[in-house]
Amino acid sequence: MIDTTIAAISTAMQNSGISVIRVSGNKAIEICDRVFKAKSGKKLFEMKGYTAAFGNIYSNGEMIDECIATVFLEPHSYTGENVVELSCHGGLCVTKEVLRTLFENGAVAAEAGEFTKRAFLNSKLDLIEAQAVMDIINAKSKNAVKAAVKIKEGALSKRIQNIKSDLSQKAAHLCAWADYPEEDIPQVSFSNLKEALTEAENKLEVILEQYDNGKILKDGINTVIVGKPNVGKSTLMNLLSGYDKSIITDIPGTTRDIVEENVNLGNITLNLSDTAGIRHSKDLVEQIGVDKAKERLKTASLVLCVFDLAETLSDEDRQILSLIDGTNSIAIFNKSDLEKKLDTKEIESKVKSKVYMSAKFDDVEVLKKEIERVCEITDFDENESLIYNERQRSLTLNAKKSIREAIDALDMGITLDAVTVSIEDAISSLAELTGENVTDSIIDQVFHTFCVGK
């Protein structure tokens, strides 16, 4: 039982139409009754759950603001505790004053993610579902929201629980058969056991294979636009962004620093960087920009390399080809509306894919489809339950390895005790994944990345 009652501003810290202050704990209603007076004269403790009242917030007898108080009674609240949400006018000054008044009347400041942490501790969410809450908040695209909501609703947790349940049944049978030989317990079938373990291993492998799609959906693809000066990099950047993000002129070397933008393109988000045209320059500032472009190339997951179809292949183009060698790159043959002078064969041999287009006149549909194909997400289904982070991947991988050890032990004829230990290790990893078997330090580590009001 957690004794403290916490409070925090749950909306953005900026002037807005309304601000919501959330209060949660065993004294949430009592504390809010000290500062909130309903126009009806009714006390909050007299109200049913999921009901609201209009009134005023007072501090030392002085009215601070009009307010709507919404009451959620335990255990049917987000945190599983009594919760009151105070919706006030959205000025920063008045919002902070309401929060300060709550502190003066017994509430304490919520830590980062503490509301969701309490929901987890009160069994309202498991750890996978809890982490999905922040994925919903931080989602960069519509599909990312859909996928995160699916996980929040328990899609991934159910898959993990089903695997863990099957393994637990096998482990229990092995233990009972070994510990109580005098009892009438069915003999363990080695072939049936191996079949069940192999099925569990395959299910975990499918989940692991979906990790890259999950990361792409959640974090986007770090994408760099490169090319020599004046091939249309900034025009492409503006086309993808949907507005004039980069400055465009006929003067080579206009772009000198990295211009960044998050762009939703079909099923994915591109973390897009427009870079300085790569060439040797005597201009110190431009050369710094060129060096930055080369550095950004080293960390890019996708390279959009732009070439001018209206010009012959230059030494600068060949230098760029050497820089992108071995990268996940798409050659964009730009200015397709002009007379073709570029021999593309040498370029095509060095890149993974190619697109012909005019960044000045075309739309991005062809490029979008090619990016999805190159990144192998053309068949992506946002309704699939995906693992999103390294902690989830690591624990899933550990469980799969333990199951493989159990299968290998069976094949080598090692005692069933060793097989049982490996199965139990897999169960332990899956229980840590959902939060059933997890230390306080891991819980704190998961929730410290949350925003304070969630």
Short mmCIF file of N, CA, C and O in Angstrom, two decimals, residues 216-343:
data_model
loop_
_atom_site.label_atom_id
_atom_site.label_comp_id
_atom_site.label_asym_id
_atom_site.label_seq_id
_atom_site.Cartn_x
_atom_site.Cartn_y
_atom_site.Cartn_z
N ILE A 216 11.74 0.78 -36.44
CA ILE A 216 11.49 1.73 -37.53
C ILE A 216 10.21 2.50 -37.27
O ILE A 216 10.15 3.72 -37.43
N LEU A 217 9.18 1.78 -36.86
CA LEU A 217 7.89 2.42 -36.60
C LEU A 217 7.99 3.41 -35.46
O LEU A 217 7.43 4.51 -35.50
N LYS A 218 8.70 3.04 -34.40
CA LYS A 218 8.80 3.89 -33.22
C LYS A 218 9.75 5.06 -33.41
O LYS A 218 9.41 6.21 -33.12
N ASP A 219 10.96 4.78 -33.89
CA ASP A 219 12.02 5.79 -33.92
C ASP A 219 12.21 6.44 -35.28
O ASP A 219 12.84 7.50 -35.38
N GLY A 220 11.68 5.82 -36.34
CA GLY A 220 11.92 6.34 -37.67
C GLY A 220 13.26 5.86 -38.21
O GLY A 220 14.03 5.18 -37.52
N ILE A 221 13.55 6.22 -39.45
CA ILE A 221 14.80 5.82 -40.10
C ILE A 221 15.70 7.04 -40.25
O ILE A 221 15.30 8.05 -40.84
N ASN A 222 16.89 6.97 -39.71
CA ASN A 222 17.86 8.05 -39.87
C ASN A 222 18.31 8.09 -41.33
O ASN A 222 19.02 7.20 -41.80
N THR A 223 17.87 9.13 -42.02
CA THR A 223 18.04 9.21 -43.48
C THR A 223 18.82 10.47 -43.85
O THR A 223 18.52 11.55 -43.36
N VAL A 224 19.80 10.30 -44.73
CA VAL A 224 20.63 11.42 -45.16
C VAL A 224 20.49 11.63 -46.67
O VAL A 224 20.54 10.67 -47.43
N ILE A 225 20.29 12.88 -47.05
CA ILE A 225 20.29 13.25 -48.47
C ILE A 225 21.68 13.78 -48.81
O ILE A 225 22.16 14.74 -48.19
N VAL A 226 22.35 13.14 -49.76
CA VAL A 226 23.69 13.57 -50.16
C VAL A 226 23.75 13.75 -51.68
O VAL A 226 22.90 13.26 -52.41
N GLY A 227 24.79 14.43 -52.11
CA GLY A 227 25.01 14.68 -53.52
C GLY A 227 25.94 15.87 -53.66
O GLY A 227 26.22 16.58 -52.70
N LYS A 228 26.40 16.09 -54.88
CA LYS A 228 27.25 17.26 -55.10
C LYS A 228 26.38 18.51 -55.10
O LYS A 228 25.14 18.42 -55.12
N PRO A 229 26.96 19.70 -55.08
CA PRO A 229 26.17 20.93 -55.07
C PRO A 229 25.25 21.04 -56.28
O PRO A 229 25.59 20.62 -57.39
N ASN A 230 24.05 21.58 -56.02
CA ASN A 230 23.09 21.94 -57.08
C ASN A 230 22.50 20.75 -57.86
O ASN A 230 22.12 20.92 -59.02
N VAL A 231 22.43 19.58 -57.22
CA VAL A 231 21.78 18.46 -57.92
C VAL A 231 20.30 18.35 -57.54
O VAL A 231 19.56 17.54 -58.12
N GLY A 232 19.86 19.15 -56.56
CA GLY A 232 18.45 19.14 -56.17
C GLY A 232 18.18 18.54 -54.81
O GLY A 232 17.05 18.14 -54.51
N LYS A 233 19.20 18.49 -53.95
CA LYS A 233 19.02 17.91 -52.60
C LYS A 233 18.01 18.71 -51.79
O LYS A 233 17.10 18.14 -51.16
N SER A 234 18.16 20.02 -51.78
CA SER A 234 17.26 20.86 -50.99
C SER A 234 15.85 20.86 -51.57
O SER A 234 14.86 20.92 -50.82
N THR A 235 15.74 20.77 -52.89
CA THR A 235 14.42 20.68 -53.52
C THR A 235 13.74 19.38 -53.09
O THR A 235 12.54 19.36 -52.79
N LEU A 236 14.51 18.29 -53.03
CA LEU A 236 13.97 17.01 -52.57
C LEU A 236 13.56 17.10 -51.11
O LEU A 236 12.50 16.59 -50.72
N MET A 237 14.39 17.76 -50.30
CA MET A 237 14.07 17.93 -48.88
C MET A 237 12.73 18.66 -48.72
O MET A 237 11.87 18.26 -47.92
N ASN A 238 12.55 19.71 -49.49
CA ASN A 238 11.31 20.49 -49.40
C ASN A 238 10.10 19.70 -49.91
O ASN A 238 9.00 19.81 -49.38
N LEU A 239 10.34 18.87 -50.94
CA LEU A 239 9.26 18.03 -51.47
C LEU A 239 8.80 17.03 -50.42
O LEU A 239 7.61 16.84 -50.19
N LEU A 240 9.75 16.40 -49.74
CA LEU A 240 9.42 15.41 -48.72
C LEU A 240 8.81 16.06 -47.49
O LEU A 240 7.90 15.51 -46.86
N SER A 241 9.31 17.25 -47.14
CA SER A 241 8.81 17.96 -45.96
C SER A 241 7.43 18.56 -46.18
O SER A 241 6.66 18.73 -45.23
N GLY A 242 7.15 18.92 -47.42
CA GLY A 242 5.86 19.53 -47.72
C GLY A 242 5.87 21.03 -47.59
O GLY A 242 4.83 21.69 -47.71
N TYR A 243 7.04 21.61 -47.32
CA TYR A 243 7.16 23.07 -47.26
C TYR A 243 8.63 23.43 -47.47
O TYR A 243 9.50 22.57 -47.55
N ASP A 244 8.92 24.75 -47.56
CA ASP A 244 10.28 25.20 -47.85
C ASP A 244 11.15 25.13 -46.61
O ASP A 244 11.38 26.14 -45.92
N LYS A 245 11.65 23.95 -46.32
CA LYS A 245 12.52 23.74 -45.16
C LYS A 245 13.95 24.20 -45.46
O LYS A 245 14.60 24.83 -44.64
N SER A 246 14.43 23.88 -46.65
CA SER A 246 15.80 24.24 -47.04
C SER A 246 15.78 25.39 -48.04
O SER A 246 14.87 25.51 -48.86
N ILE A 247 16.78 26.24 -47.95
CA ILE A 247 16.92 27.37 -48.88
C ILE A 247 17.40 26.85 -50.23
O ILE A 247 18.33 26.04 -50.31
N ILE A 248 16.74 27.32 -51.31
CA ILE A 248 17.10 26.88 -52.65
C ILE A 248 17.55 28.10 -53.46
O ILE A 248 16.85 29.10 -53.55
N THR A 249 18.76 27.99 -54.04
CA THR A 249 19.24 29.02 -54.98
C THR A 249 20.01 28.31 -56.10
O THR A 249 20.28 27.11 -56.02
N ASP A 250 20.37 29.05 -57.13
CA ASP A 250 21.21 28.51 -58.21
C ASP A 250 22.68 28.56 -57.86
O ASP A 250 23.53 28.13 -58.65
N ILE A 251 23.00 29.08 -56.68
CA ILE A 251 24.40 29.23 -56.28
C ILE A 251 24.88 27.94 -55.62
O ILE A 251 24.32 27.52 -54.60
N PRO A 252 25.90 27.26 -56.17
CA PRO A 252 26.41 26.05 -55.54
C PRO A 252 26.92 26.34 -54.13
O PRO A 252 27.53 27.38 -53.87
N GLY A 253 26.67 25.41 -53.20
CA GLY A 253 27.16 25.58 -51.83
C GLY A 253 26.22 26.37 -50.94
O GLY A 253 26.63 26.83 -49.88
N THR A 254 24.96 26.55 -51.37
CA THR A 254 24.01 27.32 -50.54
C THR A 254 23.79 26.65 -49.19
O THR A 254 23.80 27.29 -48.15
N THR A 255 23.58 25.33 -49.21
CA THR A 255 23.39 24.59 -47.95
C THR A 255 24.75 24.32 -47.34
O THR A 255 25.59 23.65 -47.93
N ARG A 256 24.97 24.86 -46.13
CA ARG A 256 26.28 24.72 -45.50
C ARG A 256 26.23 23.94 -44.20
O ARG A 256 27.23 23.45 -43.73
N ASP A 257 25.05 23.86 -43.62
CA ASP A 257 24.89 23.10 -42.39
C ASP A 257 23.84 22.02 -42.62
O ASP A 257 23.16 22.01 -43.65
N ILE A 258 23.69 21.12 -41.68
CA ILE A 258 22.71 20.05 -41.81
C ILE A 258 21.33 20.58 -41.44
O ILE A 258 21.14 21.17 -40.38
N VAL A 259 20.37 20.38 -42.33
CA VAL A 259 18.98 20.78 -42.10
C VAL A 259 18.19 19.51 -41.80
O VAL A 259 18.22 18.55 -42.57
N GLU A 260 17.48 19.50 -40.66
CA GLU A 260 16.81 18.27 -40.21
C GLU A 260 15.30 18.44 -40.15
O GLU A 260 14.80 19.53 -39.87
N GLU A 261 14.59 17.34 -40.39
CA GLU A 261 13.13 17.35 -40.34
C GLU A 261 12.63 15.90 -40.20
O GLU A 261 13.20 14.98 -40.80
N ASN A 262 11.59 15.69 -39.39
CA ASN A 262 10.92 14.40 -39.33
C ASN A 262 9.80 14.40 -40.35
O ASN A 262 8.92 15.27 -40.32
N VAL A 263 9.81 13.42 -41.25
CA VAL A 263 8.85 13.38 -42.35
C VAL A 263 8.11 12.05 -42.33
O VAL A 263 8.73 10.98 -42.32
N ASN A 264 6.77 12.10 -42.28
CA ASN A 264 5.96 10.89 -42.38
C ASN A 264 5.79 10.53 -43.84
O ASN A 264 5.30 11.33 -44.64
N LEU A 265 6.20 9.32 -44.17
CA LEU A 265 6.15 8.88 -45.57
C LEU A 265 5.56 7.47 -45.59
O LEU A 265 6.25 6.50 -45.30
N GLY A 266 4.28 7.39 -45.92
CA GLY A 266 3.64 6.07 -45.93
C GLY A 266 3.63 5.46 -44.54
O GLY A 266 3.17 6.07 -43.58
N ASN A 267 4.16 4.25 -44.42
CA ASN A 267 4.17 3.51 -43.16
C ASN A 267 5.30 3.92 -42.22
O ASN A 267 5.37 3.40 -41.11
N ILE A 268 6.16 4.82 -42.66
CA ILE A 268 7.37 5.08 -41.87
C ILE A 268 7.58 6.58 -41.66
O ILE A 268 6.97 7.42 -42.32
N THR A 269 8.48 6.85 -40.72
CA THR A 269 8.94 8.22 -40.48
C THR A 269 10.41 8.30 -40.83
O THR A 269 11.21 7.47 -40.38
N LEU A 270 10.77 9.27 -41.65
CA LEU A 270 12.17 9.51 -41.97
C LEU A 270 12.69 10.64 -41.09
O LEU A 270 12.12 11.72 -41.06
N ASN A 271 13.76 10.36 -40.35
CA ASN A 271 14.49 11.42 -39.64
C ASN A 271 15.49 11.99 -40.64
O ASN A 271 16.63 11.55 -40.73
N LEU A 272 15.02 12.98 -41.39
CA LEU A 272 15.68 13.40 -42.62
C LEU A 272 16.71 14.49 -42.38
O LEU A 272 16.47 15.44 -41.64
N SER A 273 17.88 14.33 -43.02
CA SER A 273 18.94 15.34 -42.93
C SER A 273 19.36 15.75 -44.33
O SER A 273 19.80 14.91 -45.13
N ASP A 274 19.19 17.04 -44.65
CA ASP A 274 19.70 17.60 -45.90
C ASP A 274 21.10 18.14 -45.62
O ASP A 274 21.29 18.93 -44.68
N THR A 275 22.08 17.72 -46.40
CA THR A 275 23.47 18.06 -46.10
C THR A 275 24.07 18.97 -47.17
O THR A 275 23.52 19.13 -48.26
N ALA A 276 25.21 19.52 -46.82
CA ALA A 276 25.95 20.36 -47.77
C ALA A 276 26.39 19.53 -48.96
O ALA A 276 26.70 18.34 -48.83
N GLY A 277 26.42 20.16 -50.15
CA GLY A 277 26.91 19.47 -51.34
C GLY A 277 28.35 19.05 -51.15
O GLY A 277 29.21 19.85 -50.74
N ILE A 278 28.64 17.77 -51.42
CA ILE A 278 29.98 17.23 -51.15
C ILE A 278 30.92 17.58 -52.29
O ILE A 278 30.73 17.15 -53.44
N ARG A 279 31.91 18.36 -51.97
CA ARG A 279 32.97 18.75 -52.89
C ARG A 279 34.10 19.35 -52.07
O ARG A 279 33.91 19.68 -50.88
N HIS A 280 35.26 19.52 -52.65
CA HIS A 280 36.33 20.23 -51.96
C HIS A 280 36.12 21.73 -52.15
O HIS A 280 35.87 22.21 -53.25
N SER A 281 36.14 22.46 -51.03
CA SER A 281 35.88 23.90 -51.09
C SER A 281 36.97 24.66 -50.33
O SER A 281 37.42 24.24 -49.27
N LYS A 282 37.36 25.80 -50.89
CA LYS A 282 38.31 26.67 -50.19
C LYS A 282 37.60 27.54 -49.16
O LYS A 282 38.26 28.16 -48.32
N ASP A 283 36.26 27.57 -49.24
CA ASP A 283 35.46 28.30 -48.26
C ASP A 283 35.43 27.49 -46.97
O ASP A 283 34.92 26.36 -46.93
N LEU A 284 35.98 28.04 -45.88
CA LEU A 284 36.12 27.30 -44.62
C LEU A 284 34.77 26.85 -44.09
O LEU A 284 34.60 25.71 -43.66
N VAL A 285 33.78 27.75 -44.13
CA VAL A 285 32.45 27.42 -43.59
C VAL A 285 31.81 26.31 -44.40
O VAL A 285 31.24 25.35 -43.84
N GLU A 286 31.90 26.41 -45.74
CA GLU A 286 31.31 25.37 -46.58
C GLU A 286 32.01 24.03 -46.35
O GLU A 286 31.36 22.98 -46.28
N GLN A 287 33.34 24.05 -46.19
CA GLN A 287 34.08 22.81 -45.99
C GLN A 287 33.70 22.13 -44.67
O GLN A 287 33.64 20.90 -44.59
N ILE A 288 33.41 22.94 -43.66
CA ILE A 288 32.94 22.38 -42.38
C ILE A 288 31.61 21.65 -42.61
O ILE A 288 31.38 20.56 -42.09
N GLY A 289 30.73 22.27 -43.41
CA GLY A 289 29.46 21.64 -43.75
C GLY A 289 29.65 20.33 -44.50
O GLY A 289 28.94 19.35 -44.26
N VAL A 290 30.62 20.29 -45.42
CA VAL A 290 30.92 19.07 -46.18
C VAL A 290 31.42 17.97 -45.23
O VAL A 290 31.00 16.81 -45.33
N ASP A 291 32.28 18.35 -44.29
CA ASP A 291 32.80 17.37 -43.32
C ASP A 291 31.67 16.82 -42.44
O ASP A 291 31.65 15.62 -42.12
N LYS A 292 30.74 17.69 -42.07
CA LYS A 292 29.58 17.23 -41.29
C LYS A 292 28.74 16.25 -42.09
O LYS A 292 28.22 15.26 -41.54
N ALA A 293 28.58 16.51 -43.38
CA ALA A 293 27.81 15.61 -44.25
C ALA A 293 28.45 14.23 -44.28
O ALA A 293 27.77 13.20 -44.21
N LYS A 294 29.78 14.19 -44.38
CA LYS A 294 30.49 12.90 -44.41
C LYS A 294 30.33 12.15 -43.09
O LYS A 294 30.18 10.93 -43.07
N GLU A 295 30.35 12.89 -41.97
CA GLU A 295 30.17 12.27 -40.66
C GLU A 295 28.76 11.72 -40.50
O GLU A 295 28.57 10.63 -39.96
N ARG A 296 27.77 12.47 -40.99
CA ARG A 296 26.38 12.03 -40.87
C ARG A 296 26.14 10.75 -41.69
O ARG A 296 25.33 9.91 -41.30
N LEU A 297 26.85 10.61 -42.77
CA LEU A 297 26.75 9.41 -43.60
C LEU A 297 27.08 8.14 -42.81
O LEU A 297 26.49 7.08 -43.02
N LYS A 298 28.02 8.25 -41.89
CA LYS A 298 28.49 7.08 -41.13
C LYS A 298 27.42 6.52 -40.21
O LYS A 298 27.47 5.34 -39.85
N THR A 299 26.46 7.36 -39.79
CA THR A 299 25.44 6.92 -38.84
C THR A 299 24.07 6.73 -39.49
O THR A 299 23.10 6.41 -38.82
N ALA A 300 24.00 6.94 -40.81
CA ALA A 300 22.71 6.87 -41.50
C ALA A 300 22.28 5.42 -41.72
O ALA A 300 23.09 4.55 -42.04
N SER A 301 20.98 5.16 -41.55
CA SER A 301 20.42 3.85 -41.86
C SER A 301 19.96 3.79 -43.32
O SER A 301 19.81 2.72 -43.88
N LEU A 302 19.73 4.97 -43.90
CA LEU A 302 19.31 5.05 -45.30
C LEU A 302 19.93 6.29 -45.92
O LEU A 302 19.94 7.36 -45.31
N VAL A 303 20.46 6.13 -47.13
CA VAL A 303 21.07 7.25 -47.86
C VAL A 303 20.29 7.49 -49.15
O VAL A 303 20.09 6.56 -49.94
N LEU A 304 19.82 8.72 -49.32
CA LEU A 304 19.21 9.13 -50.59
C LEU A 304 20.27 9.93 -51.33
O LEU A 304 20.54 11.09 -50.98
N CYS A 305 20.88 9.33 -52.33
CA CYS A 305 21.99 9.96 -53.05
C CYS A 305 21.48 10.54 -54.36
O CYS A 305 21.01 9.81 -55.24
N VAL A 306 21.56 11.85 -54.49
CA VAL A 306 20.94 12.55 -55.62
C VAL A 306 21.98 12.80 -56.71
O VAL A 306 23.09 13.29 -56.44
N PHE A 307 21.61 12.47 -57.95
CA PHE A 307 22.46 12.71 -59.11
C PHE A 307 21.66 13.51 -60.16
O PHE A 307 20.44 13.36 -60.26
N ASP A 308 22.37 14.32 -60.92
CA ASP A 308 21.74 15.18 -61.92
C ASP A 308 21.74 14.47 -63.28
O ASP A 308 22.79 14.26 -63.88
N LEU A 309 20.55 14.11 -63.74
CA LEU A 309 20.46 13.42 -65.04
C LEU A 309 20.88 14.30 -66.21
O LEU A 309 21.25 13.80 -67.27
N ALA A 310 20.85 15.61 -66.01
CA ALA A 310 21.14 16.55 -67.11
C ALA A 310 22.63 16.84 -67.23
O ALA A 310 23.04 17.65 -68.05
N GLU A 311 23.47 16.18 -66.36
CA GLU A 311 24.91 16.38 -66.42
C GLU A 311 25.63 15.04 -66.50
O GLU A 311 25.12 14.02 -66.01
N THR A 312 26.82 15.05 -67.09
CA THR A 312 27.62 13.83 -67.14
C THR A 312 28.21 13.54 -65.75
O THR A 312 28.30 14.43 -64.91
N LEU A 313 28.59 12.29 -65.55
CA LEU A 313 29.14 11.87 -64.25
C LEU A 313 30.46 12.59 -64.00
O LEU A 313 31.37 12.59 -64.84
N SER A 314 30.59 13.23 -62.82
CA SER A 314 31.78 14.02 -62.49
C SER A 314 32.64 13.30 -61.45
O SER A 314 32.23 12.30 -60.85
N ASP A 315 33.82 13.84 -61.22
CA ASP A 315 34.70 13.31 -60.18
C ASP A 315 34.05 13.43 -58.80
O ASP A 315 34.24 12.57 -57.93
N GLU A 316 33.28 14.52 -58.61
CA GLU A 316 32.57 14.70 -57.34
C GLU A 316 31.53 13.59 -57.14
O GLU A 316 31.36 13.06 -56.04
N ASP A 317 30.82 13.24 -58.22
CA ASP A 317 29.86 12.13 -58.15
C ASP A 317 30.58 10.84 -57.78
O ASP A 317 30.08 10.05 -56.95
N ARG A 318 31.72 10.59 -58.38
CA ARG A 318 32.47 9.35 -58.10
C ARG A 318 32.98 9.33 -56.65
O ARG A 318 33.02 8.28 -56.02
N GLN A 319 33.36 10.49 -56.14
CA GLN A 319 33.78 10.57 -54.73
C GLN A 319 32.62 10.19 -53.81
O GLN A 319 32.79 9.45 -52.83
N ILE A 320 31.44 10.69 -54.15
CA ILE A 320 30.26 10.38 -53.34
C ILE A 320 29.93 8.89 -53.41
O ILE A 320 29.59 8.27 -52.41
N LEU A 321 30.08 8.30 -54.61
CA LEU A 321 29.84 6.87 -54.75
C LEU A 321 30.77 6.06 -53.86
O LEU A 321 30.37 5.05 -53.28
N SER A 322 32.00 6.50 -53.73
CA SER A 322 32.94 5.79 -52.86
C SER A 322 32.55 5.94 -51.39
O SER A 322 32.75 5.02 -50.59
N LEU A 323 31.95 7.09 -51.03
CA LEU A 323 31.55 7.33 -49.64
C LEU A 323 30.33 6.49 -49.25
O LEU A 323 30.20 6.08 -48.09
N ILE A 324 29.45 6.24 -50.22
CA ILE A 324 28.22 5.50 -49.88
C ILE A 324 28.35 4.01 -50.15
O ILE A 324 27.40 3.25 -49.94
N ASP A 325 29.51 3.57 -50.56
CA ASP A 325 29.73 2.16 -50.85
C ASP A 325 29.44 1.32 -49.60
O ASP A 325 29.98 1.58 -48.53
N GLY A 326 28.58 0.32 -49.75
CA GLY A 326 28.25 -0.54 -48.61
C GLY A 326 27.10 -0.05 -47.76
O GLY A 326 26.69 -0.73 -46.82
N THR A 327 26.56 1.12 -48.07
CA THR A 327 25.44 1.65 -47.28
C THR A 327 24.11 1.21 -47.89
O THR A 327 24.05 0.72 -49.01
N ASN A 328 23.05 1.39 -47.13
CA ASN A 328 21.69 1.13 -47.62
C ASN A 328 21.26 2.36 -48.40
O ASN A 328 20.74 3.32 -47.83
N SER A 329 21.51 2.37 -49.70
CA SER A 329 21.38 3.61 -50.47
C SER A 329 20.44 3.47 -51.65
O SER A 329 20.33 2.41 -52.26
N ILE A 330 19.76 4.57 -51.94
CA ILE A 330 18.91 4.68 -53.12
C ILE A 330 19.45 5.83 -53.97
O ILE A 330 19.60 6.96 -53.48
N ALA A 331 19.75 5.54 -55.22
CA ALA A 331 20.17 6.60 -56.15
C ALA A 331 18.93 7.30 -56.69
O ALA A 331 18.02 6.65 -57.21
N ILE A 332 18.89 8.61 -56.52
CA ILE A 332 17.77 9.40 -57.05
C ILE A 332 18.28 10.17 -58.26
O ILE A 332 19.09 11.10 -58.13
N PHE A 333 17.87 9.73 -59.44
CA PHE A 333 18.27 10.40 -60.67
C PHE A 333 17.30 11.54 -60.89
O PHE A 333 16.17 11.36 -61.39
N ASN A 334 17.74 12.72 -60.51
CA ASN A 334 16.88 13.90 -60.48
C ASN A 334 16.92 14.66 -61.82
O ASN A 334 17.81 14.46 -62.63
N LYS A 335 15.94 15.53 -61.98
CA LYS A 335 15.78 16.38 -63.16
C LYS A 335 15.44 15.54 -64.40
O LYS A 335 15.97 15.76 -65.50
N SER A 336 14.54 14.57 -64.19
CA SER A 336 14.11 13.70 -65.30
C SER A 336 13.31 14.47 -66.35
O SER A 336 13.05 13.94 -67.44
N ASP A 337 12.92 15.71 -66.02
CA ASP A 337 12.20 16.55 -66.98
C ASP A 337 13.12 17.19 -68.00
O ASP A 337 12.66 17.76 -68.99
N LEU A 338 14.45 17.07 -67.78
CA LEU A 338 15.43 17.66 -68.70
C LEU A 338 16.05 16.58 -69.58
O LEU A 338 15.87 15.38 -69.35
N GLU A 339 16.81 17.00 -70.58
CA GLU A 339 17.48 16.07 -71.48
C GLU A 339 18.51 15.24 -70.70
O GLU A 339 19.32 15.77 -69.96
N LYS A 340 18.48 13.93 -70.89
CA LYS A 340 19.38 13.04 -70.15
C LYS A 340 20.78 13.06 -70.75
O LYS A 340 20.97 12.85 -71.94
N LYS A 341 21.79 13.31 -69.89
CA LYS A 341 23.19 13.27 -70.29
C LYS A 341 23.99 12.29 -69.43
O LYS A 341 25.11 11.93 -69.76
N LEU A 342 23.40 11.86 -68.32
CA LEU A 342 24.12 11.03 -67.34
C LEU A 342 24.05 9.56 -67.73
O LEU A 342 22.98 9.01 -68.00
N ASP A 343 25.24 8.91 -67.78
CA ASP A 343 25.30 7.46 -67.94
C ASP A 343 25.16 6.85 -66.54
O ASP A 343 26.04 6.99 -65.69
#
